[in-house]
PDB file of C-alpha atoms in Angstrom:
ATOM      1  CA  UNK W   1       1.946 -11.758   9.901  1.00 82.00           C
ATOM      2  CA  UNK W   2       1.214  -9.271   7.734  1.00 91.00           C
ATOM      3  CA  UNK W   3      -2.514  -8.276   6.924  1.00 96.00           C
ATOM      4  CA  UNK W   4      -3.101  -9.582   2.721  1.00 96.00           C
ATOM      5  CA  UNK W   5      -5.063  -6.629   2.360  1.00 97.00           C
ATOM      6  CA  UNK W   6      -3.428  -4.345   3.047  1.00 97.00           C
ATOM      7  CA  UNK W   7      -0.636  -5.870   1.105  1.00 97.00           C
ATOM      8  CA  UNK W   8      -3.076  -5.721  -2.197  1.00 98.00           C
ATOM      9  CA  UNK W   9      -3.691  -1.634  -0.958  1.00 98.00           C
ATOM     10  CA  UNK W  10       0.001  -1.170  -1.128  1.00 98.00           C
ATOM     11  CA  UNK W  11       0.666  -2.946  -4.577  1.00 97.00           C
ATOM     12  CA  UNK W  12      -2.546  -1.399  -5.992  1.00 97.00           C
ATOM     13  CA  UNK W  13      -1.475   1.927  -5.011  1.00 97.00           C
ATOM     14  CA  UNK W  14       2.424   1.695  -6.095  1.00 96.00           C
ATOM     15  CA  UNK W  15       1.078   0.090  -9.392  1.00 95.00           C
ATOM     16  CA  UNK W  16      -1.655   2.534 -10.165  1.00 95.00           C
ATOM     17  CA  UNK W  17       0.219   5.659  -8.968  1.00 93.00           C
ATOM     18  CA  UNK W  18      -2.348   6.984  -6.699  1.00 93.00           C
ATOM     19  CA  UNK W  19      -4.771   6.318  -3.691  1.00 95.00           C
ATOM     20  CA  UNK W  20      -8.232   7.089  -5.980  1.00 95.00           C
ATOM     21  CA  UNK W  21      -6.844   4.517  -8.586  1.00 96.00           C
ATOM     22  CA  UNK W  22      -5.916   2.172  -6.418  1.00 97.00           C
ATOM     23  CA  UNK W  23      -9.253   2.459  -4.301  1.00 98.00           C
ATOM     24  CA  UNK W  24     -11.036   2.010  -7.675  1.00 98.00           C
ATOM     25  CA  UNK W  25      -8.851  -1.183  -8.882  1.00 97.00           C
ATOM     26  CA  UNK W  26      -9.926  -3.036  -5.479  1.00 98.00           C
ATOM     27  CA  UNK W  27     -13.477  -1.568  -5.460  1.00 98.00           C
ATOM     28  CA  UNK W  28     -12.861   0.000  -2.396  1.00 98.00           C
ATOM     29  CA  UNK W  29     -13.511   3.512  -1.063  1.00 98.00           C
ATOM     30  CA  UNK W  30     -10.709   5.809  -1.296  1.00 97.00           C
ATOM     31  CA  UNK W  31     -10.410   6.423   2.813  1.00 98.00           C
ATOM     32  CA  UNK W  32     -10.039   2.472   3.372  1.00 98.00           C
ATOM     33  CA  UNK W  33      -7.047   2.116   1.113  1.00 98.00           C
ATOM     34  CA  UNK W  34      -5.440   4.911   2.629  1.00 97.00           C
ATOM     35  CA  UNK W  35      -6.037   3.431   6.394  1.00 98.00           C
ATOM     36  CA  UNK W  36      -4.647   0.324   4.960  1.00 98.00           C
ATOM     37  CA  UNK W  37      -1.923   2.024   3.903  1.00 98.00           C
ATOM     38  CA  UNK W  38      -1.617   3.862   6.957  1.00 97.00           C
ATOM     39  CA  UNK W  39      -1.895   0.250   8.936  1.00 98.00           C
ATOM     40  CA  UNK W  40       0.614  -1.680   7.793  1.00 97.00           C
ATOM     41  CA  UNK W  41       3.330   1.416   7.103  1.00 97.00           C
ATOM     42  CA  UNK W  42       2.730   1.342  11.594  1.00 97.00           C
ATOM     43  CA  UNK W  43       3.207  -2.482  11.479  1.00 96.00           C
ATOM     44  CA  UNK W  44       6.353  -2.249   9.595  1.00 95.00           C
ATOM     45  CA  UNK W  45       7.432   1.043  11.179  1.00 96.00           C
ATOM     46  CA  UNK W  46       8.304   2.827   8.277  1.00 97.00           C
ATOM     47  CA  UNK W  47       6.523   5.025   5.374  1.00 97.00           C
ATOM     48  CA  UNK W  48       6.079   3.363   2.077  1.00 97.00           C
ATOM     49  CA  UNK W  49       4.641   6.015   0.330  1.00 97.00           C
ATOM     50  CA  UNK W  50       5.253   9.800  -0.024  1.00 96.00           C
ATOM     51  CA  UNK W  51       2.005  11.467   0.048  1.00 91.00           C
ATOM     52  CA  UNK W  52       1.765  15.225  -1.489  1.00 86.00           C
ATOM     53  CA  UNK W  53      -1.231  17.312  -3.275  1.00 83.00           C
ATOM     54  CA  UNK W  54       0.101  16.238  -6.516  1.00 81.00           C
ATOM     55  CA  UNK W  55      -0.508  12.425  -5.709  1.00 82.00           C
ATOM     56  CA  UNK W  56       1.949   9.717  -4.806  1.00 93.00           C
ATOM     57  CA  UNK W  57       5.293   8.691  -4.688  1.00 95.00           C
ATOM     58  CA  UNK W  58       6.353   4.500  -3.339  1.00 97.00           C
ATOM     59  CA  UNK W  59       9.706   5.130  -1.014  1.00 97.00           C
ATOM     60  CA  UNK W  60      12.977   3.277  -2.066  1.00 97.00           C
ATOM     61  CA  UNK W  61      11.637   0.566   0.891  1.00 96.00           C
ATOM     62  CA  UNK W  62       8.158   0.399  -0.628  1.00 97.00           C
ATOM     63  CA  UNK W  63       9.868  -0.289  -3.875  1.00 97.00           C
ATOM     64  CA  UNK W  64      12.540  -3.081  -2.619  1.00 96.00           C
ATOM     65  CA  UNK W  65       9.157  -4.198  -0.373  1.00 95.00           C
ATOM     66  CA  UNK W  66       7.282  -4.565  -3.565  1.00 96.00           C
ATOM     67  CA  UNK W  67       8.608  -8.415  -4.513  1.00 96.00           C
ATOM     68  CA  UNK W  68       7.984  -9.314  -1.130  1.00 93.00           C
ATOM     69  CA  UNK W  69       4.826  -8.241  -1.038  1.00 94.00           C
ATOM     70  CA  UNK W  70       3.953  -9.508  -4.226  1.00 94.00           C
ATOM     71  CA  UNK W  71       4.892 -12.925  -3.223  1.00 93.00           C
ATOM     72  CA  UNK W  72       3.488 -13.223  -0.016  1.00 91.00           C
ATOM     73  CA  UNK W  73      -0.050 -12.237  -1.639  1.00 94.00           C
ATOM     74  CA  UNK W  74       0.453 -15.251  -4.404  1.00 92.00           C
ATOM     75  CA  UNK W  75       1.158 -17.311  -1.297  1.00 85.00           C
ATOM     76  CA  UNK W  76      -2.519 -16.945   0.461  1.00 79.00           C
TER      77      UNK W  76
END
């Protein structure tokens, strides 16, 4: 089963375009959304987002991932 949050890392990040956003939507720290991140792209085997100095971009699997995962986290 896939870990919730890091489900809510990956919407939060795709939604608010970058890691610092996204860390700041979930009151996180910036580090633990990106070793969600990191965690469950190894869980699924593949990358979800395209990381670059300029910020963020979701794959085409993140984004046909995204109603999935948007489901499964009004499910718990």
């Amino acid at each position: 089963m896939l870990n919730p949050v890091w489900l809510k890392s990956l919407v939060a990040i795709v939604q608010t375009g970058s890691f610092q956003s996204a860390a700041r939507a979930l009151g996180l720290a910036q580090p633990t959304v990106s070793q969600h991140l990191q965690k469950l792209e190894e869980q699924v085997g593949v990358t979800l987002v395209q990381r670059s100095r300029s910020g963020c971009q979701p794959t085409t699997r993140a984004l046909a991932f995204m109603p999935h995962a948007t489901a499964l986290l009004e499910d718990c």
